[in-house]
Each structure stands twice: as C-alpha cells, then as structure tokens.
mmCIF file of C-alpha atoms in Angstrom:
data_model
loop_
_atom_site.group_PDB
_atom_site.id
_atom_site.type_symbol
_atom_site.label_atom_id
_atom_site.label_comp_id
_atom_site.label_asym_id
_atom_site.label_seq_id
_atom_site.Cartn_x
_atom_site.Cartn_y
_atom_site.Cartn_z
ATOM 1 C CA MET T 1 -16.036 6.867 1.480
ATOM 2 C CA LEU T 2 -16.521 3.939 -1.048
ATOM 3 C CA VAL T 3 -13.854 1.688 -1.993
ATOM 4 C CA PRO T 4 -13.799 0.529 -5.401
ATOM 5 C CA ARG T 5 -13.593 -3.293 -5.494
ATOM 6 C CA PRO T 6 -11.298 -4.715 -7.327
ATOM 7 C CA GLN T 7 -12.284 -6.592 -10.472
ATOM 8 C CA ALA T 8 -12.124 -10.732 -10.902
ATOM 9 C CA GLY T 9 -9.153 -9.534 -14.031
ATOM 10 C CA SER T 10 -7.115 -7.284 -11.000
ATOM 11 C CA ARG T 11 -7.160 -9.975 -8.833
ATOM 12 C CA LEU T 12 -5.458 -12.664 -11.331
ATOM 13 C CA GLN T 13 -3.261 -10.346 -12.397
ATOM 14 C CA THR T 14 -2.020 -9.928 -9.014
ATOM 15 C CA THR T 15 -2.142 -13.485 -8.189
ATOM 16 C CA ILE T 16 0.061 -13.988 -11.028
ATOM 17 C CA LEU T 17 2.295 -11.009 -10.239
ATOM 18 C CA PHE T 18 3.206 -12.453 -7.374
ATOM 19 C CA ILE T 19 3.699 -16.272 -7.949
ATOM 20 C CA ALA T 20 6.284 -14.591 -10.785
ATOM 21 C CA PHE T 21 7.532 -12.716 -7.882
ATOM 22 C CA LEU T 22 8.426 -15.555 -5.455
ATOM 23 C CA SER T 23 9.516 -17.715 -8.022
ATOM 24 C CA LEU T 24 12.581 -15.019 -9.154
ATOM 25 C CA ALA T 25 13.432 -14.940 -5.577
ATOM 26 C CA PHE T 26 13.903 -18.335 -4.791
ATOM 27 C CA SER T 27 15.515 -19.055 -8.686
ATOM 28 C CA PRO T 28 19.169 -20.084 -8.674
ATOM 29 C CA LEU T 29 19.715 -17.406 -11.149
ATOM 30 C CA THR T 30 18.832 -14.812 -8.003
ATOM 31 C CA VAL T 31 20.869 -16.698 -5.405
ATOM 32 C CA LEU T 32 24.110 -16.381 -7.973
ATOM 33 C CA ALA T 33 23.282 -13.203 -8.942
ATOM 34 C CA GLN T 34 25.627 -11.602 -6.554
ATOM 35 C CA GLY T 35 28.203 -12.174 -3.441
ATOM 36 C CA THR T 36 31.752 -12.540 -2.680
ATOM 37 C CA LEU T 37 33.400 -15.310 -4.266
ATOM 38 C CA GLY T 38 32.776 -17.780 -1.761
ATOM 39 C CA SER T 39 29.076 -17.311 -1.241
ATOM 40 C CA VAL T 40 28.167 -17.921 -4.876
ATOM 41 C CA LEU T 41 30.473 -20.820 -5.457
ATOM 42 C CA LYS T 42 28.431 -22.477 -2.495
ATOM 43 C CA GLY T 43 24.610 -21.721 -3.758
ATOM 44 C CA LEU T 44 26.175 -23.916 -6.742
ATOM 45 C CA LYS T 45 25.756 -27.492 -7.104
ATOM 46 C CA ASP T 46 27.886 -28.398 -9.973
ATOM 47 C CA ALA T 47 30.513 -26.740 -8.391
ATOM 48 C CA ASN T 48 30.806 -28.809 -4.768
ATOM 49 C CA GLN T 49 34.353 -29.976 -5.316
ATOM 50 C CA PHE T 50 35.720 -26.761 -5.977
ATOM 51 C CA TYR T 51 33.687 -24.619 -3.440
ATOM 52 C CA HIS T 52 35.562 -27.486 -1.279
ATOM 53 C CA LEU T 53 39.020 -26.074 -2.372
ATOM 54 C CA TYR T 54 38.163 -22.474 -1.759
ATOM 55 C CA LYS T 55 37.200 -23.308 1.726
ATOM 56 C CA ALA T 56 40.854 -24.974 2.037
ATOM 57 C CA HIS T 57 42.483 -22.151 0.100
ATOM 58 C CA LYS T 58 40.623 -19.160 1.236
ATOM 59 C CA ARG T 59 43.454 -17.307 2.043
ATOM 60 C CA LEU T 60 44.624 -18.047 -1.186
ATOM 61 C CA PHE T 61 41.038 -17.289 -3.377
ATOM 62 C CA ASP T 62 41.038 -14.078 -1.281
ATOM 63 C CA GLN T 63 44.096 -12.822 -2.270
ATOM 64 C CA LEU T 64 43.138 -13.587 -6.029
ATOM 65 C CA ALA T 65 39.357 -13.032 -5.739
ATOM 66 C CA VAL T 66 40.505 -8.935 -6.344
ATOM 67 C CA GLY T 67 40.203 -6.083 -8.735
ATOM 68 C CA ARG T 68 38.309 -7.822 -11.770
ATOM 69 C CA VAL T 69 38.369 -11.232 -12.492
ATOM 70 C CA THR T 70 37.313 -14.274 -14.470
ATOM 71 C CA VAL T 71 37.153 -17.656 -12.314
ATOM 72 C CA LEU T 72 37.158 -20.896 -14.587
ATOM 73 C CA VAL T 73 36.014 -23.375 -11.966
ATOM 74 C CA PRO T 74 35.897 -26.967 -13.143
ATOM 75 C CA THR T 75 32.910 -28.514 -12.643
ATOM 76 C CA ASN T 76 32.473 -31.931 -10.057
ATOM 77 C CA GLU T 77 32.388 -34.529 -13.342
ATOM 78 C CA ALA T 78 35.507 -32.433 -14.637
ATOM 79 C CA PHE T 79 37.431 -33.052 -11.087
ATOM 80 C CA GLU T 80 36.060 -37.111 -11.620
ATOM 81 C CA LYS T 81 37.433 -37.580 -14.485
ATOM 82 C CA GLN T 82 41.002 -36.217 -13.791
ATOM 83 C CA GLN T 83 40.773 -37.771 -10.296
ATOM 84 C CA GLY T 84 44.483 -38.712 -9.734
ATOM 85 C CA LEU T 85 45.433 -35.383 -10.936
ATOM 86 C CA TRP T 86 45.050 -33.505 -7.577
ATOM 87 C CA ASP T 87 47.132 -36.638 -5.326
ATOM 88 C CA GLU T 88 50.350 -35.632 -7.729
ATOM 89 C CA MET T 89 49.977 -32.572 -6.834
ATOM 90 C CA ASP T 90 52.507 -30.747 -4.042
ATOM 91 C CA GLU T 91 50.964 -27.839 -2.405
ATOM 92 C CA ASP T 92 52.870 -24.915 -4.339
ATOM 93 C CA MET T 93 51.938 -26.876 -7.218
ATOM 94 C CA ILE T 94 47.867 -26.831 -6.174
ATOM 95 C CA THR T 95 48.021 -23.092 -5.865
ATOM 96 C CA ALA T 96 49.851 -22.540 -8.997
ATOM 97 C CA THR T 97 46.963 -24.777 -10.214
ATOM 98 C CA LEU T 98 44.749 -22.679 -8.565
ATOM 99 C CA LYS T 99 45.993 -19.230 -10.286
ATOM 100 C CA TYR T 100 45.676 -20.885 -13.550
ATOM 101 C CA HIS T 101 42.214 -20.902 -13.070
ATOM 102 C CA PHE T 102 41.962 -16.779 -12.410
ATOM 103 C CA LEU T 103 41.750 -14.612 -15.844
ATOM 104 C CA LYS T 104 43.345 -11.143 -15.671
ATOM 105 C CA ASP T 105 39.777 -8.620 -16.294
ATOM 106 C CA GLU T 106 36.417 -9.961 -16.294
ATOM 107 C CA LEU T 107 35.683 -12.016 -19.865
ATOM 108 C CA ARG T 108 31.847 -12.770 -20.667
ATOM 109 C CA THR T 109 31.285 -15.660 -23.614
ATOM 110 C CA SER T 110 29.487 -12.478 -25.292
ATOM 111 C CA ASP T 111 32.317 -10.975 -25.266
ATOM 112 C CA ILE T 112 34.452 -13.334 -27.905
ATOM 113 C CA ILE T 113 33.210 -13.068 -31.464
ATOM 114 C CA ARG T 114 32.442 -16.330 -33.008
ATOM 115 C CA GLY T 115 35.256 -18.482 -34.904
ATOM 116 C CA ASP T 116 37.477 -16.382 -33.093
ATOM 117 C CA ILE T 117 40.868 -17.340 -30.912
ATOM 118 C CA ILE T 118 42.314 -15.196 -28.072
ATOM 119 C CA SER T 119 44.592 -15.481 -25.683
ATOM 120 C CA ARG T 120 43.742 -14.740 -21.885
ATOM 121 C CA ARG T 121 46.409 -14.031 -19.097
ATOM 122 C CA THR T 122 46.280 -15.669 -15.812
ATOM 123 C CA LEU T 123 47.386 -14.711 -12.205
ATOM 124 C CA LEU T 124 49.891 -17.527 -12.652
ATOM 125 C CA ASP T 125 53.121 -15.547 -12.615
ATOM 126 C CA ASP T 126 55.465 -17.149 -10.332
ATOM 127 C CA PRO T 127 58.431 -18.375 -11.679
ATOM 128 C CA ARG T 128 59.169 -21.355 -10.709
ATOM 129 C CA TYR T 129 56.379 -22.631 -12.643
ATOM 130 C CA THR T 130 55.926 -19.418 -15.719
ATOM 131 C CA ASN T 131 58.441 -17.407 -17.351
ATOM 132 C CA VAL T 132 55.448 -15.922 -19.685
ATOM 133 C CA THR T 133 55.467 -12.012 -19.917
ATOM 134 C CA GLY T 134 52.155 -10.471 -17.338
ATOM 135 C CA GLY T 135 51.152 -14.446 -16.449
ATOM 136 C CA GLN T 136 50.850 -17.843 -18.038
ATOM 137 C CA GLN T 137 48.029 -17.841 -20.696
ATOM 138 C CA VAL T 138 45.280 -20.270 -21.503
ATOM 139 C CA LEU T 139 43.969 -19.771 -25.210
ATOM 140 C CA LEU T 140 39.364 -19.566 -25.938
ATOM 141 C CA ASN T 141 37.794 -20.572 -29.258
ATOM 142 C CA LYS T 142 34.312 -19.356 -29.714
ATOM 143 C CA GLN T 143 33.225 -22.576 -32.322
ATOM 144 C CA PRO T 144 30.027 -22.136 -34.789
ATOM 145 C CA ASP T 145 27.228 -23.004 -32.811
ATOM 146 C CA ASP T 146 28.597 -20.459 -29.621
ATOM 147 C CA ALA T 147 30.256 -23.170 -27.339
ATOM 148 C CA VAL T 148 33.815 -21.569 -26.194
ATOM 149 C CA VAL T 149 36.930 -23.825 -25.464
ATOM 150 C CA VAL T 150 39.349 -23.260 -23.200
ATOM 151 C CA THR T 151 42.768 -24.783 -24.137
ATOM 152 C CA SER T 152 45.590 -25.214 -21.436
ATOM 153 C CA GLY T 153 49.006 -27.101 -20.623
ATOM 154 C CA PHE T 154 49.074 -30.580 -22.547
ATOM 155 C CA TRP T 155 46.293 -29.291 -24.738
ATOM 156 C CA THR T 156 43.629 -30.026 -21.953
ATOM 157 C CA ARG T 157 40.194 -28.464 -23.257
ATOM 158 C CA GLY T 158 37.612 -27.375 -21.514
ATOM 159 C CA THR T 159 34.411 -25.936 -22.649
ATOM 160 C CA ILE T 160 32.474 -23.444 -20.678
ATOM 161 C CA THR T 161 28.947 -24.416 -19.344
ATOM 162 C CA ARG T 162 26.125 -22.289 -21.200
ATOM 163 C CA GLY T 163 22.867 -21.352 -20.645
ATOM 164 C CA ARG T 164 22.094 -20.058 -17.270
ATOM 165 C CA HIS T 165 25.209 -21.184 -15.603
ATOM 166 C CA GLU T 166 27.177 -19.528 -18.269
ATOM 167 C CA ASN T 167 28.585 -15.430 -16.906
ATOM 168 C CA ILE T 168 27.424 -15.837 -13.279
ATOM 169 C CA PRO T 169 28.439 -13.068 -11.990
ATOM 170 C CA PHE T 170 29.915 -12.411 -8.020
ATOM 171 C CA ASP T 171 31.600 -9.316 -6.257
ATOM 172 C CA ASN T 172 34.682 -9.246 -8.645
ATOM 173 C CA GLY T 173 33.614 -10.180 -11.987
ATOM 174 C CA VAL T 174 32.407 -13.455 -13.362
ATOM 175 C CA ILE T 175 32.596 -17.119 -12.771
ATOM 176 C CA GLN T 176 32.583 -19.442 -15.958
ATOM 177 C CA LEU T 177 31.850 -23.223 -15.023
ATOM 178 C CA ILE T 178 34.228 -25.374 -17.449
ATOM 179 C CA ASP T 179 34.132 -29.382 -17.813
ATOM 180 C CA ALA T 180 37.868 -30.141 -17.521
ATOM 181 C CA VAL T 181 40.711 -29.353 -14.761
ATOM 182 C CA MET T 182 42.598 -26.841 -16.549
ATOM 183 C CA ARG T 183 46.593 -27.514 -16.497
ATOM 184 C CA VAL T 184 49.524 -25.656 -15.996
ATOM 185 C CA PRO T 185 51.723 -25.523 -18.901
ATOM 186 C CA LEU T 186 54.942 -27.151 -17.832
ATOM 187 C CA PRO T 187 58.834 -27.339 -19.304
ATOM 188 C CA LEU T 188 59.352 -28.115 -23.642
ATOM 189 C CA ALA T 189 60.755 -31.674 -22.348
ATOM 190 C CA ALA T 190 57.994 -32.288 -20.106
ATOM 191 C CA THR T 191 55.161 -31.310 -22.606
ATOM 192 C CA ALA T 192 56.740 -33.975 -25.022
ATOM 193 C CA ARG T 193 57.466 -36.745 -22.585
ATOM 194 C CA ASP T 194 53.492 -36.310 -21.397
ATOM 195 C CA SER T 195 51.492 -34.554 -24.531
ATOM 196 C CA TYR T 196 53.297 -34.434 -27.429
ATOM 197 C CA THR T 197 55.854 -37.360 -27.716
ATOM 198 C CA ASP T 198 56.863 -36.374 -31.629
ATOM 199 C CA MET T 199 58.744 -33.467 -30.723
ATOM 200 C CA THR T 200 62.100 -35.588 -28.788
ATOM 201 C CA ALA T 201 63.920 -35.597 -31.773
ATOM 202 C CA PHE T 202 64.132 -32.251 -31.375
ATOM 203 C CA VAL T 203 64.207 -31.847 -27.240
ATOM 204 C CA GLY T 204 67.264 -34.676 -27.500
ATOM 205 C CA ALA T 205 69.147 -32.495 -30.528
ATOM 206 C CA LEU T 206 68.960 -29.518 -27.500
ATOM 207 C CA TYR T 207 70.486 -32.279 -25.255
ATOM 208 C CA LYS T 208 72.815 -32.995 -27.113
ATOM 209 C CA LEU T 209 74.713 -29.466 -27.418
ATOM 210 C CA GLY T 210 73.857 -28.358 -24.508
ATOM 211 C CA ILE T 211 71.610 -25.875 -24.985
ATOM 212 C CA TYR T 212 68.344 -26.956 -23.578
ATOM 213 C CA ASP T 213 68.332 -25.069 -20.801
ATOM 214 C CA ALA T 214 69.061 -21.676 -22.939
ATOM 215 C CA PHE T 215 65.703 -22.750 -24.597
ATOM 216 C CA ASN T 216 63.967 -23.480 -21.504
ATOM 217 C CA ASN T 217 65.143 -20.807 -19.582
ATOM 218 C CA MET T 218 63.924 -17.962 -22.385
ATOM 219 C CA THR T 219 60.985 -15.743 -21.891
ATOM 220 C CA ASP T 220 58.632 -15.468 -23.708
ATOM 221 C CA VAL T 221 59.375 -17.826 -26.430
ATOM 222 C CA THR T 222 57.765 -18.771 -29.286
ATOM 223 C CA LEU T 223 59.134 -22.334 -30.656
ATOM 224 C CA PHE T 224 58.978 -23.775 -34.352
ATOM 225 C CA VAL T 225 59.517 -27.695 -33.688
ATOM 226 C CA PRO T 226 59.886 -29.987 -36.534
ATOM 227 C CA TYR T 227 58.262 -33.688 -35.922
ATOM 228 C CA ASN T 228 60.397 -36.444 -35.430
ATOM 229 C CA LYS T 229 60.060 -37.646 -39.142
ATOM 230 C CA ALA T 230 62.120 -35.191 -40.212
ATOM 231 C CA PHE T 231 64.499 -35.629 -38.389
ATOM 232 C CA GLN T 232 64.587 -39.238 -38.813
ATOM 233 C CA GLN T 233 64.292 -38.358 -43.059
ATOM 234 C CA LEU T 234 67.746 -36.414 -42.389
ATOM 235 C CA ALA T 235 68.998 -39.059 -39.658
ATOM 236 C CA GLY T 236 72.368 -39.750 -41.684
ATOM 237 C CA ARG T 237 72.910 -36.068 -42.547
ATOM 238 C CA PHE T 238 72.416 -34.767 -38.744
ATOM 239 C CA GLU T 239 75.166 -38.139 -38.164
ATOM 240 C CA SER T 240 77.844 -36.211 -40.449
ATOM 241 C CA MET T 241 77.005 -31.936 -39.082
ATOM 242 C CA GLU T 242 79.286 -30.110 -36.830
ATOM 243 C CA LYS T 243 77.802 -29.412 -33.482
ATOM 244 C CA PRO T 244 78.454 -25.348 -34.895
ATOM 245 C CA ALA T 245 76.277 -25.984 -37.893
ATOM 246 C CA LEU T 246 73.481 -28.296 -35.991
ATOM 247 C CA ARG T 247 73.906 -25.976 -32.760
ATOM 248 C CA ARG T 248 72.687 -22.642 -36.069
ATOM 249 C CA VAL T 249 70.096 -24.955 -36.987
ATOM 250 C CA LEU T 250 68.340 -25.567 -33.995
ATOM 251 C CA LYS T 251 68.603 -21.903 -32.979
ATOM 252 C CA TYR T 252 66.723 -20.723 -36.177
ATOM 253 C CA HIS T 253 64.015 -22.211 -34.945
ATOM 254 C CA ALA T 254 63.922 -20.587 -31.875
ATOM 255 C CA ILE T 255 61.854 -16.962 -32.486
ATOM 256 C CA ARG T 256 63.711 -13.351 -31.433
ATOM 257 C CA ALA T 257 60.261 -11.173 -30.225
ATOM 258 C CA SER T 258 59.407 -9.269 -27.444
ATOM 259 C CA GLN T 259 56.276 -11.216 -27.000
ATOM 260 C CA LEU T 260 55.117 -14.498 -28.274
ATOM 261 C CA VAL T 261 53.824 -15.396 -32.044
ATOM 262 C CA HIS T 262 50.434 -17.092 -32.089
ATOM 263 C CA GLY T 263 49.110 -18.918 -34.786
ATOM 264 C CA TRP T 264 47.269 -15.783 -35.742
ATOM 265 C CA ASP T 265 49.772 -13.569 -35.464
ATOM 266 C CA LEU T 266 51.258 -15.281 -38.705
ATOM 267 C CA LYS T 267 50.495 -13.046 -41.434
ATOM 268 C CA ASN T 268 51.097 -13.655 -45.514
ATOM 269 C CA GLY T 269 54.481 -12.454 -46.179
ATOM 270 C CA SER T 270 55.281 -11.534 -43.059
ATOM 271 C CA THR T 271 59.075 -12.587 -41.487
ATOM 272 C CA LEU T 272 59.962 -13.465 -38.339
ATOM 273 C CA SER T 273 63.660 -12.608 -36.536
ATOM 274 C CA THR T 274 65.259 -15.958 -35.432
ATOM 275 C CA THR T 275 67.803 -16.442 -32.615
ATOM 276 C CA ALA T 276 70.574 -17.798 -34.827
ATOM 277 C CA SER T 277 72.558 -15.678 -37.113
ATOM 278 C CA THR T 278 75.913 -16.201 -39.086
ATOM 279 C CA PRO T 279 79.132 -16.994 -38.153
ATOM 280 C CA ASP T 280 80.552 -14.065 -39.516
ATOM 281 C CA LYS T 281 77.823 -11.804 -37.971
ATOM 282 C CA LYS T 282 76.967 -12.963 -34.638
ATOM 283 C CA ASP T 283 74.606 -9.748 -34.665
ATOM 284 C CA VAL T 284 73.012 -10.134 -37.159
ATOM 285 C CA PRO T 285 69.982 -12.431 -36.671
ATOM 286 C CA ILE T 286 68.872 -15.148 -39.559
ATOM 287 C CA ASN T 287 65.332 -14.376 -40.647
ATOM 288 C CA SER T 288 62.463 -16.637 -41.883
ATOM 289 C CA THR T 289 59.502 -16.092 -44.158
ATOM 290 C CA ILE T 290 55.660 -17.036 -43.241
ATOM 291 C CA THR T 291 53.358 -18.107 -46.535
ATOM 292 C CA ARG T 292 49.495 -19.148 -46.116
ATOM 293 C CA ASP T 293 47.414 -20.373 -48.561
ATOM 294 C CA GLY T 294 44.048 -20.664 -46.994
ATOM 295 C CA ASN T 295 43.931 -22.226 -44.220
ATOM 296 C CA ILE T 296 47.677 -23.840 -44.521
ATOM 297 C CA ILE T 297 50.713 -21.948 -43.206
ATOM 298 C CA TYR T 298 54.476 -22.130 -43.983
ATOM 299 C CA ILE T 299 57.556 -20.841 -42.404
ATOM 300 C CA ASN T 300 59.421 -21.081 -44.865
ATOM 301 C CA SER T 301 58.860 -24.292 -47.066
ATOM 302 C CA ALA T 302 58.013 -26.065 -43.805
ATOM 303 C CA GLN T 303 54.387 -26.640 -43.341
ATOM 304 C CA VAL T 304 53.198 -25.725 -39.790
ATOM 305 C CA VAL T 305 50.520 -28.673 -38.877
ATOM 306 C CA VAL T 306 50.098 -27.897 -35.104
ATOM 307 C CA THR T 307 49.915 -24.551 -33.667
ATOM 308 C CA ASP T 308 49.670 -22.769 -30.040
ATOM 309 C CA MET T 309 50.722 -25.711 -27.824
ATOM 310 C CA LEU T 310 51.633 -24.134 -24.658
ATOM 311 C CA ILE T 311 54.897 -24.496 -22.644
ATOM 312 C CA SER T 312 56.357 -23.072 -19.854
ATOM 313 C CA ASN T 313 57.946 -20.139 -21.041
ATOM 314 C CA GLY T 314 55.685 -19.446 -24.117
ATOM 315 C CA LEU T 315 54.599 -22.301 -27.039
ATOM 316 C CA VAL T 316 55.080 -23.968 -29.606
ATOM 317 C CA HIS T 317 54.215 -24.608 -33.388
ATOM 318 C CA VAL T 318 54.920 -28.237 -35.030
ATOM 319 C CA ILE T 319 56.643 -28.085 -38.545
ATOM 320 C CA ASP T 320 56.636 -30.976 -40.668
ATOM 321 C CA ASN T 321 60.181 -30.233 -42.150
ATOM 322 C CA VAL T 322 63.410 -29.206 -40.396
ATOM 323 C CA LEU T 323 64.432 -25.344 -41.468
ATOM 324 C CA ASP T 324 67.918 -24.978 -42.712
ATOM 325 C CA PRO T 325 69.394 -21.361 -41.888
ATOM 326 C CA GLU T 326 71.130 -21.853 -45.038
ATOM 327 C CA HIS T 327 68.063 -21.456 -46.677
ATOM 328 C CA GLU T 328 66.028 -18.517 -45.694
ATOM 329 C CA SER T 329 64.046 -17.537 -48.207
ATOM 330 C CA ALA T 330 63.428 -20.978 -49.580
ATOM 331 C CA PRO T 331 59.634 -20.833 -50.661
ATOM 332 C CA PRO T 332 57.106 -23.253 -50.278
ATOM 333 C CA ASP T 333 55.577 -25.083 -53.401
ATOM 334 C CA LEU T 334 51.855 -25.024 -52.855
ATOM 335 C CA GLY T 335 51.407 -26.932 -55.946
ATOM 336 C CA MET T 336 52.402 -30.024 -53.810
ATOM 337 C CA GLY T 337 50.869 -31.787 -50.893
ATOM 338 C CA THR T 338 54.604 -32.690 -48.726
ATOM 339 C CA GLN T 339 57.669 -30.271 -49.318
ATOM 340 C CA THR T 340 60.381 -31.447 -50.082
ATOM 341 C CA PRO T 341 63.496 -30.971 -46.979
ATOM 342 C CA VAL T 342 65.819 -28.396 -47.591
ATOM 343 C CA PHE T 343 68.314 -30.252 -46.361
ATOM 344 C CA SER T 344 69.635 -33.112 -49.152
ATOM 345 C CA PRO T 345 69.316 -36.639 -47.018
ATOM 346 C CA THR T 346 72.078 -38.565 -47.102
ATOM 347 C CA GLY T 347 72.561 -42.576 -45.246
ATOM 348 C CA ALA T 348 69.725 -43.090 -43.536
ATOM 349 C CA THR T 349 66.136 -41.779 -44.307
ATOM 350 C CA SER T 350 63.791 -44.454 -43.073
ATOM 351 C CA VAL T 351 60.104 -43.146 -41.532
ATOM 352 C CA GLY T 352 57.734 -44.362 -38.792
ATOM 353 C CA PRO T 353 57.293 -46.086 -35.389
ATOM 354 C CA LYS T 354 59.774 -48.892 -36.152
ATOM 355 C CA ALA T 355 62.782 -45.895 -37.875
ATOM 356 C CA PRO T 356 65.175 -45.031 -35.068
ATOM 357 C CA THR T 357 64.797 -41.587 -33.912
ATOM 358 C CA PRO T 358 68.191 -39.389 -34.043
ATOM 359 C CA PHE T 359 68.839 -37.948 -30.580
ATOM 360 C CA VAL T 360 66.392 -39.295 -28.292
ATOM 361 C CA GLU T 361 69.013 -41.324 -26.512
ATOM 362 C CA ASN T 362 70.118 -38.162 -25.594
ATOM 363 C CA LEU T 363 67.466 -37.685 -23.531
ATOM 364 C CA PRO T 364 67.818 -37.932 -19.163
ATOM 365 C CA CYS T 365 65.429 -40.181 -17.702
ATOM 366 C CA THR T 366 63.304 -39.906 -14.585
ATOM 367 C CA ARG T 367 62.434 -43.182 -13.961
ATOM 368 C CA ASP T 368 63.869 -46.854 -14.252
ATOM 369 C CA CYS T 369 67.203 -44.818 -14.479
ATOM 370 C CA PRO T 370 70.210 -47.006 -14.931
ATOM 371 C CA GLU T 371 72.280 -47.131 -11.689
ATOM 372 C CA PRO T 372 74.372 -44.068 -10.353
ATOM 373 C CA SER T 373 77.689 -45.153 -11.805
ATOM 374 C CA GLU T 374 75.513 -46.042 -15.407
ATOM 375 C CA ALA T 375 73.650 -43.179 -15.747
ATOM 376 C CA PRO T 376 74.532 -40.101 -17.747
ATOM 377 C CA ALA T 377 75.239 -36.866 -16.538
ATOM 378 C CA ALA T 378 71.775 -35.280 -15.367
ATOM 379 C CA SER T 379 70.925 -31.802 -16.513
ATOM 380 C CA SER T 380 69.398 -28.799 -14.269
ATOM 381 C CA SER T 381 66.188 -28.710 -16.084
ATOM 382 C CA GLN T 382 63.022 -30.997 -16.384
ATOM 383 C CA THR T 383 64.360 -34.362 -17.517
ATOM 384 C CA PHE T 384 62.197 -37.613 -18.537
ATOM 385 C CA ARG T 385 62.867 -40.448 -19.618
ATOM 386 C CA ALA T 386 64.405 -41.549 -23.038
ATOM 387 C CA ALA T 387 61.853 -44.592 -23.787
ATOM 388 C CA ALA T 388 58.334 -45.960 -22.452
ATOM 389 C CA VAL T 389 57.100 -42.180 -22.913
ATOM 390 C CA PRO T 390 53.481 -42.239 -21.607
ATOM 391 C CA THR T 391 50.486 -42.203 -23.447
ATOM 392 C CA PRO T 392 48.311 -38.975 -23.170
ATOM 393 C CA THR T 393 45.471 -38.349 -20.866
ATOM 394 C CA SER T 394 42.407 -38.099 -23.023
ATOM 395 C CA ASN T 395 41.779 -34.501 -22.128
ATOM 396 C CA ALA T 396 45.435 -34.129 -22.888
ATOM 397 C CA ALA T 397 44.894 -35.741 -26.909
ATOM 398 C CA VAL T 398 43.557 -32.420 -28.497
ATOM 399 C CA ALA T 399 45.573 -30.270 -30.365
ATOM 400 C CA PRO T 400 44.491 -26.324 -30.543
ATOM 401 C CA LEU T 401 44.385 -25.998 -34.220
ATOM 402 C CA VAL T 402 45.947 -28.124 -37.072
ATOM 403 C CA THR T 403 46.223 -26.502 -40.290
ATOM 404 C CA GLY T 404 46.453 -27.881 -43.496
ATOM 405 C CA TYR T 405 46.139 -31.952 -44.104
ATOM 406 C CA GLY T 406 48.338 -33.284 -41.860
ATOM 407 C CA HIS T 407 49.676 -35.569 -44.109
ATOM 408 C CA GLY T 408 48.926 -39.262 -42.724
ATOM 409 C CA LEU T 409 49.803 -38.135 -39.545
ATOM 410 C CA GLY T 410 46.573 -39.755 -37.935
ATOM 411 C CA TRP T 411 44.723 -36.420 -36.804
ATOM 412 C CA ALA T 412 41.639 -37.815 -36.767
ATOM 413 C CA ALA T 413 43.340 -39.278 -33.223
ATOM 414 C CA LEU T 414 43.298 -35.511 -32.023
ATOM 415 C CA GLY T 415 39.148 -35.586 -31.816
ATOM 416 C CA ALA T 416 37.791 -32.379 -33.051
ATOM 417 C CA LEU T 417 40.090 -29.877 -34.004
ATOM 418 C CA VAL T 418 39.743 -26.269 -35.031
ATOM 419 C CA VAL T 419 41.127 -24.792 -38.335
ATOM 420 C CA LEU T 420 41.969 -21.478 -38.336
#
C-alpha cells in the first residue's frame, strides 16, 4: 500500500502549528489560566509581595477564597510605595486589610460601564473595623480610556492593571492586579486627621456636644459635612447658639436611611430624611432636598464639593455651607457661583488658614498630649490630636469625586478628578 508523501506546504503548516502549541503551552497566560489562588499568585512575578502574605496567612486566604470572589492584588511596586504601612499594623489590622482586598462575587473589568462609578462589598465585616451592612465597600470607576480606578479609605486610589494581567482567572474567581494597597476606612475622626483635615470643625463640634460616639456608632451612616471655611464664616453665630439648637444643626447633617446614599443616588428633586427633628415632634424627621444642575449637586442651598469619602460606618459628602434645619426648603440660587449661608453671620467671619476655626479646641489628642492632670477627658471613640494634623500621603490625596468648580479651594492639588 502506497502512503502519500506529505507536500511541502503541509510540513510547513504542521511545523507552524507545533511551534504555536509550544508557545501557548508555556505562555504566562496559560500558566495563570487555572488553579488555586496560591498557585496562580505564585506564577505572577508582579505579585511576589502579596504571594509572601499569602504564604504567611494561608489559612486566612483559604477561608476567604471560597465561592466566587475578586481578589485585588497590589503589585510589588504598590508595596514599595507604601513600605511603612504594614510595619504600623498589628496582626488584627493586617487581617482586616487582607479581607478588604477580597470583593464579594466575581467582577471583571468588562462588567463596568465606561463612565460609571459603582460600589462593591468586600469580605471585611469585622465589627471592630466596619459598621456597614454586608461588608465594607470599595468604589470602582471606569475612566473614558477604560482604565478602572478603585478607591478605598483615606482616598487611596489604585488602577487595575490592563492587558494580559487583567481579569486573571483562578478556581474561585478572578484576580485584578492593582497599583496601590487598599486602605481600610477608619472612623470619621481618624479620616479627618489623616486624610481630609478640612472636616475638623464639624468633628470638634460633635465632641463639644458629646455626640461624636453616637455618630460614630451609627450603621450605614451618610454624612454631609461642611468644610472648615463654612464654620469659620459663622464662628460668631455658633458661639452664641444654645447647645440644643447646635445639636439639632449637627444632627441635620446625618441622613436617616436603611442604606448608604452614594453620590449617584442624589437625584434632582429627591428628599432625604435626617436624624434631626423639631423640638415638639421628636419622632418626625426634618427633611433636606437635593437639586442637580448639570454636574453640580446641592443639598438645600449648600453645594456638594466632594462625594463618597469612605469611613468605617458609612460615607461622607463634603459641602460648602452649614445646613439649617429651620430652612429645610432653602433652594440654591443656580445663578450664583457661591451660595450665601442660610445662617446670618454675626461677630467673627474671617476665613482661611490663619483665621480661627470653631470647635477644634474640643478635639482630643492622641500624641504630644499635656500631662494627665491637664488633659481633657478622653472619649471612648477613635481620638486624635487637635493641632499639627499630619498631611495626607500621596496616594490619599485624591478625592473619589469632586463636583462643580471647587470655588477656590485648591482642588487642582488633589490630582486627577472624576466628574459626575
């Protein structure tokens, strides 16, 4: 029986196919295509540091990598940029931070619509570190160029690596390499100390009235926090305000809701119930109203200048004026770049870094404190030093969202911004 001799073209095709098979078999994509979390991490050269954490905490990782999850894996460079971060953590905080890098459910970058900002719950549900139902959150935003930016506590932002190291599969989900270590959101006081120091007047006022712990212990809280300038221009007014009235003003900045109210939930014409109530009807909440004018958001007549700052028990939106529960229907003047305060200023109205900021003297300290005999009574909550507040780290200096124009607050220093 005669066997047909292969033609030259057939030999060439066979050789090409064989070479292609070898290339595919030994390519990084094939090595990473399937396996346990540990085996896939081991094959990722850009994730050596995270793999060392995996080996040191293998039992924890094995407990987390069940069902379908997404693992945010900081690159080696991300760890180098934040070298001292891990040295400052105790074992419990390391565990909490690792849990915060696991998202519930599998999330591929293609699942996010370009321009959208979404939240995803993590496996961090330890009540010592979070009081958010279902687990603490991260925010994800797909940029116009399809890059996906992830925002965590302290405004720490990282970008998911694109290309062949994007949506890396393993047995229980996907790995997303990211160029920053995600920071666990801390309480409002610590966030004001280490990330956004322009909230210290509001926090100090809470301490002055003894209601900081009540705010800090709320579940799924949404706060609209005026920046310090708003308090400075009304310093004289607040000095003469009775404590019950001031307490009602502060409570008017907290939203009464069964879930977090994100920036994308602030719809034009919608109303929000607050934790404030009138003196004669304590069971009836005082509402506030949302107005949208293009990409500018207002609550009553105060402009929202930053949205979705994550804290341990919810989130903060920063506003440019103090809200007044006596003027719940005060609308913004859309023709004005800067809104007039609803409170009538009296006495001191100076603003700026050299002007006195009301209530900051009520902030408890954490270091360089006076002698015990001179020290003020400490709160049971997270406390921090009133003066010499540390400046944010480079990764913590970018807001998840800044709306409108910033009105001379130096937003350019915050870096690249996402506009709603």
